[in-house]
Amino acid sequence: MLSLLDVTVGYTRSNVLHGVTVEVPTDGVAAVMGHNGAGKSTLIRAAMGLLKVRSGKILLDGEDITGLRPYQRVARGMAYVPQGQQSFGQLTTMENLQVVADGRKRGRALIDEALEMFPVLGELSSRKAGLLSGGQRQQLAIARALISEPQLLILDEPTEGIQPSIVAEIQQTIIDLASRGGLSVLLVEQHVGFALDASSRYYVLASGRVTSSGDGGREAAGSVREAMAI
């Protein structure tokens, strides 16, 4: 689905990623883990076209998208949920969903599907997004991205600052979405257990390089923790 091949990315004169290769399987989940400063967010920003690649290639379904702008990547089926549970705080939960659904043929059905995945959003449909808890805003952010009907969903630290009960709900949603087919997920995460449970493939970044990679699942926890030295 998505391949970042021998990618080098940086800011001003300094490189942050050094020849990194990460591949997201079709209808699967690839998790990228690492400590703060490892280059995880830089990787995502490069994947979305928010940062230029200095060398290497980015392929989406075999098509070279290295030179495409972010909106062109979105048009090809990519959706991005950044850190921070972002939403339109002055709009209600339903209005946040409607903003994305408007103009889509299946707009109402897509909203209903999103609410089925995250029932609490339906219960809070008339509440302003700025008054939701952090976990509820994160669910809203993911729901909004899914309404765009992406082929690839990119999640940046979706469990950051979230209560454990909602972490479990988000994890199950990611697993369910990937198992249905038609959606691949690139998950950037520090929570090792969450990332491995949700993923079919993992990568560990340290100082802008891949230091470990392999198949997902809890059996990989030892290798990941060793690579992260935790």
Short mmCIF file of N, CA, C and O in Angstrom, two decimals, residues 29 81-82 84-86 114 116-121 133-143 146 153-180 183 185-189 191 193-195 197-199:
data_model
loop_
_atom_site.label_atom_id
_atom_site.label_comp_id
_atom_site.label_asym_id
_atom_site.label_seq_id
_atom_site.Cartn_x
_atom_site.Cartn_y
_atom_site.Cartn_z
N VAL A 29 -1.78 -3.21 9.22
CA VAL A 29 -1.35 -2.12 10.08
C VAL A 29 0.16 -2.22 10.28
O VAL A 29 0.68 -3.27 10.67
N VAL A 81 -4.41 11.76 10.93
CA VAL A 81 -4.89 12.23 12.23
C VAL A 81 -3.66 12.60 13.06
O VAL A 81 -2.97 11.72 13.57
N PRO A 82 -3.36 13.90 13.18
CA PRO A 82 -2.15 14.32 13.91
C PRO A 82 -2.32 14.19 15.42
O PRO A 82 -3.41 13.88 15.92
N GLY A 84 -2.73 15.34 19.29
CA GLY A 84 -3.38 16.44 19.98
C GLY A 84 -4.89 16.47 19.94
O GLY A 84 -5.51 17.47 20.31
N GLN A 85 -5.53 15.38 19.50
CA GLN A 85 -7.01 15.31 19.51
C GLN A 85 -7.63 16.56 18.88
O GLN A 85 -8.46 17.23 19.50
N GLN A 86 -7.22 16.85 17.67
CA GLN A 86 -7.65 18.10 17.03
C GLN A 86 -9.10 18.04 16.55
O GLN A 86 -9.55 17.02 16.03
N ALA A 114 -19.53 5.93 11.30
CA ALA A 114 -18.58 6.45 12.27
C ALA A 114 -19.15 6.40 13.69
O ALA A 114 -18.45 6.05 14.65
N GLU A 116 -21.35 4.32 14.72
CA GLU A 116 -21.43 2.91 15.12
C GLU A 116 -20.09 2.45 15.70
O GLU A 116 -20.04 1.67 16.64
N MET A 117 -18.99 2.96 15.11
CA MET A 117 -17.67 2.61 15.63
C MET A 117 -17.40 3.26 16.98
O MET A 117 -16.78 2.66 17.86
N PHE A 118 -17.88 4.49 17.14
CA PHE A 118 -17.65 5.24 18.38
C PHE A 118 -19.00 5.71 18.92
O PHE A 118 -19.38 6.88 18.75
N PRO A 119 -19.76 4.83 19.58
CA PRO A 119 -21.12 5.17 20.04
C PRO A 119 -21.19 6.39 20.94
O PRO A 119 -22.20 7.11 20.92
N VAL A 120 -20.14 6.65 21.70
CA VAL A 120 -20.19 7.78 22.63
C VAL A 120 -20.36 9.09 21.86
O VAL A 120 -20.95 10.05 22.38
N LEU A 121 -19.89 9.16 20.63
CA LEU A 121 -20.02 10.39 19.85
C LEU A 121 -21.48 10.67 19.52
O LEU A 121 -21.89 11.83 19.45
N SER A 133 -13.88 15.27 26.40
CA SER A 133 -12.63 14.85 27.02
C SER A 133 -11.59 14.59 25.93
O SER A 133 -11.92 14.49 24.74
N GLY A 134 -10.33 14.45 26.34
CA GLY A 134 -9.28 14.19 25.37
C GLY A 134 -9.53 12.91 24.58
O GLY A 134 -9.34 12.87 23.37
N GLY A 135 -9.98 11.88 25.28
CA GLY A 135 -10.26 10.62 24.59
C GLY A 135 -11.41 10.73 23.62
O GLY A 135 -11.36 10.16 22.52
N GLN A 136 -12.44 11.46 24.00
CA GLN A 136 -13.58 11.66 23.10
C GLN A 136 -13.19 12.48 21.88
O GLN A 136 -13.62 12.18 20.76
N ARG A 137 -12.33 13.49 22.07
CA ARG A 137 -11.86 14.27 20.93
C ARG A 137 -11.01 13.42 20.00
O ARG A 137 -11.04 13.60 18.78
N GLN A 138 -10.24 12.50 20.57
CA GLN A 138 -9.44 11.62 19.72
C GLN A 138 -10.34 10.71 18.90
O GLN A 138 -10.10 10.49 17.70
N GLN A 139 -11.37 10.18 19.51
CA GLN A 139 -12.32 9.36 18.76
C GLN A 139 -12.98 10.18 17.65
O GLN A 139 -13.17 9.69 16.53
N LEU A 140 -13.30 11.43 17.97
CA LEU A 140 -13.90 12.32 16.97
C LEU A 140 -12.94 12.57 15.81
O LEU A 140 -13.35 12.55 14.63
N ALA A 141 -11.68 12.78 16.12
CA ALA A 141 -10.69 13.03 15.07
C ALA A 141 -10.56 11.83 14.14
O ALA A 141 -10.46 11.97 12.91
N ILE A 142 -10.55 10.63 14.71
CA ILE A 142 -10.45 9.42 13.89
C ILE A 142 -11.72 9.24 13.07
O ILE A 142 -11.67 8.89 11.88
N ALA A 143 -12.88 9.48 13.69
CA ALA A 143 -14.16 9.36 12.98
C ALA A 143 -14.20 10.30 11.79
O ALA A 143 -14.64 9.93 10.69
N LEU A 146 -12.16 8.95 8.97
CA LEU A 146 -12.76 7.79 8.32
C LEU A 146 -13.91 8.19 7.39
O LEU A 146 -14.18 7.50 6.40
N LEU A 153 -4.94 5.23 6.38
CA LEU A 153 -5.15 6.08 7.54
C LEU A 153 -3.85 6.19 8.31
O LEU A 153 -3.25 5.17 8.69
N ILE A 154 -3.39 7.41 8.55
CA ILE A 154 -2.15 7.65 9.28
C ILE A 154 -2.49 8.26 10.64
O ILE A 154 -3.14 9.31 10.71
N LEU A 155 -2.07 7.59 11.70
CA LEU A 155 -2.38 8.01 13.07
C LEU A 155 -1.09 8.33 13.81
O LEU A 155 -0.20 7.48 13.92
N ASP A 156 -1.00 9.54 14.34
CA ASP A 156 0.20 9.98 15.07
C ASP A 156 -0.11 10.01 16.56
O ASP A 156 -0.85 10.87 17.04
N GLU A 157 0.44 9.05 17.29
CA GLU A 157 0.30 8.95 18.75
C GLU A 157 -1.18 9.04 19.19
O GLU A 157 -1.55 9.89 20.00
N PRO A 158 -2.03 8.15 18.71
CA PRO A 158 -3.46 8.25 19.05
C PRO A 158 -3.78 7.99 20.52
O PRO A 158 -4.86 8.35 20.97
N THR A 159 -2.85 7.37 21.28
CA THR A 159 -3.14 7.08 22.69
C THR A 159 -2.54 8.11 23.64
O THR A 159 -2.71 7.98 24.85
N GLU A 160 -1.87 9.11 23.11
CA GLU A 160 -1.20 10.09 23.97
C GLU A 160 -2.21 10.82 24.86
O GLU A 160 -3.15 11.46 24.39
N GLY A 161 -2.04 10.71 26.17
CA GLY A 161 -2.89 11.42 27.12
C GLY A 161 -4.31 10.89 27.20
O GLY A 161 -5.20 11.60 27.68
N ILE A 162 -4.53 9.64 26.76
CA ILE A 162 -5.88 9.08 26.71
C ILE A 162 -6.05 8.05 27.83
O ILE A 162 -5.15 7.26 28.12
N GLN A 163 -7.23 8.04 28.45
CA GLN A 163 -7.51 7.08 29.51
C GLN A 163 -7.54 5.65 28.96
O GLN A 163 -7.91 5.43 27.81
N PRO A 164 -7.11 4.66 29.77
CA PRO A 164 -6.96 3.28 29.29
C PRO A 164 -8.20 2.69 28.64
O PRO A 164 -8.10 1.94 27.66
N SER A 165 -9.39 3.01 29.14
CA SER A 165 -10.61 2.42 28.57
C SER A 165 -10.80 2.84 27.11
O SER A 165 -11.21 2.05 26.27
N ILE A 166 -10.47 4.10 26.82
CA ILE A 166 -10.62 4.58 25.43
C ILE A 166 -9.47 4.09 24.56
O ILE A 166 -9.66 3.84 23.37
N VAL A 167 -8.29 3.92 25.16
CA VAL A 167 -7.18 3.32 24.41
C VAL A 167 -7.60 1.95 23.88
O VAL A 167 -7.37 1.62 22.71
N ALA A 168 -8.26 1.17 24.72
CA ALA A 168 -8.71 -0.16 24.32
C ALA A 168 -9.73 -0.08 23.19
O ALA A 168 -9.70 -0.88 22.24
N GLU A 169 -10.63 0.91 23.25
CA GLU A 169 -11.63 1.07 22.19
C GLU A 169 -10.97 1.46 20.87
O GLU A 169 -11.34 0.93 19.80
N ILE A 170 -10.01 2.38 20.92
CA ILE A 170 -9.32 2.81 19.70
C ILE A 170 -8.54 1.66 19.10
O ILE A 170 -8.54 1.44 17.88
N GLN A 171 -7.87 0.89 19.96
CA GLN A 171 -7.11 -0.26 19.48
C GLN A 171 -8.02 -1.25 18.76
O GLN A 171 -7.70 -1.71 17.65
N GLN A 172 -9.16 -1.57 19.35
CA GLN A 172 -10.07 -2.52 18.74
C GLN A 172 -10.63 -1.99 17.42
O GLN A 172 -10.81 -2.74 16.45
N THR A 173 -10.88 -0.69 17.37
CA THR A 173 -11.38 -0.08 16.14
C THR A 173 -10.36 -0.22 15.02
O THR A 173 -10.70 -0.57 13.88
N ILE A 174 -9.08 0.02 15.33
CA ILE A 174 -8.02 -0.10 14.32
C ILE A 174 -7.95 -1.54 13.81
O ILE A 174 -7.86 -1.79 12.60
N ILE A 175 -7.99 -2.50 14.73
CA ILE A 175 -7.92 -3.91 14.35
C ILE A 175 -9.12 -4.28 13.48
O ILE A 175 -8.98 -4.94 12.44
N ASP A 176 -10.31 -3.84 13.89
CA ASP A 176 -11.52 -4.16 13.13
C ASP A 176 -11.49 -3.56 11.73
O ASP A 176 -11.87 -4.21 10.76
N LEU A 177 -11.04 -2.31 11.63
CA LEU A 177 -11.00 -1.64 10.34
C LEU A 177 -10.07 -2.36 9.37
O LEU A 177 -10.41 -2.58 8.21
N ALA A 178 -8.89 -2.73 9.86
CA ALA A 178 -7.92 -3.40 9.00
C ALA A 178 -8.42 -4.79 8.59
O ALA A 178 -8.21 -5.23 7.45
N SER A 179 -9.12 -5.47 9.50
CA SER A 179 -9.58 -6.83 9.21
C SER A 179 -10.71 -6.84 8.18
O SER A 179 -10.93 -7.85 7.50
N ARG A 180 -11.43 -5.74 8.06
CA ARG A 180 -12.53 -5.67 7.08
C ARG A 180 -12.02 -5.61 5.65
O ARG A 180 -12.72 -5.95 4.71
N LEU A 183 -8.66 -0.92 3.87
CA LEU A 183 -8.01 0.16 4.60
C LEU A 183 -6.69 -0.33 5.17
O LEU A 183 -6.63 -1.39 5.82
N VAL A 185 -3.28 0.99 7.58
CA VAL A 185 -3.04 1.94 8.66
C VAL A 185 -1.54 2.05 8.95
O VAL A 185 -0.86 1.03 9.08
N LEU A 186 -1.06 3.28 9.01
CA LEU A 186 0.28 3.57 9.50
C LEU A 186 0.11 4.19 10.88
O LEU A 186 -0.45 5.28 11.01
N LEU A 187 0.55 3.48 11.89
CA LEU A 187 0.34 3.87 13.29
C LEU A 187 1.67 4.24 13.91
O LEU A 187 2.58 3.42 13.98
N VAL A 188 1.79 5.48 14.37
CA VAL A 188 2.98 5.91 15.10
C VAL A 188 2.61 5.95 16.57
O VAL A 188 1.63 6.59 16.97
N GLU A 189 3.38 5.24 17.39
CA GLU A 189 2.94 5.01 18.76
C GLU A 189 4.12 4.70 19.68
O GLU A 189 5.07 4.04 19.27
N HIS A 191 3.31 3.51 22.89
CA HIS A 191 2.73 2.46 23.73
C HIS A 191 2.98 1.11 23.05
O HIS A 191 2.27 0.72 22.12
N GLY A 193 2.68 -2.16 23.84
CA GLY A 193 1.64 -3.18 23.84
C GLY A 193 0.53 -2.87 22.86
O GLY A 193 0.11 -3.74 22.07
N PHE A 194 0.07 -1.64 22.88
CA PHE A 194 -0.98 -1.20 21.96
C PHE A 194 -0.53 -1.37 20.51
O PHE A 194 -1.24 -1.93 19.68
N ALA A 195 0.67 -0.88 20.22
CA ALA A 195 1.17 -0.90 18.84
C ALA A 195 1.31 -2.32 18.32
O ALA A 195 0.91 -2.63 17.19
N ASP A 197 -0.15 -5.14 19.46
CA ASP A 197 -1.45 -5.82 19.37
C ASP A 197 -2.20 -5.41 18.11
O ASP A 197 -2.92 -6.22 17.51
N ALA A 198 -2.05 -4.15 17.70
CA ALA A 198 -2.82 -3.63 16.57
C ALA A 198 -2.15 -3.90 15.23
O ALA A 198 -2.81 -3.83 14.19
N SER A 199 -0.85 -4.22 15.22
CA SER A 199 -0.11 -4.21 13.96
C SER A 199 0.21 -5.59 13.43
O SER A 199 0.31 -6.57 14.17
#
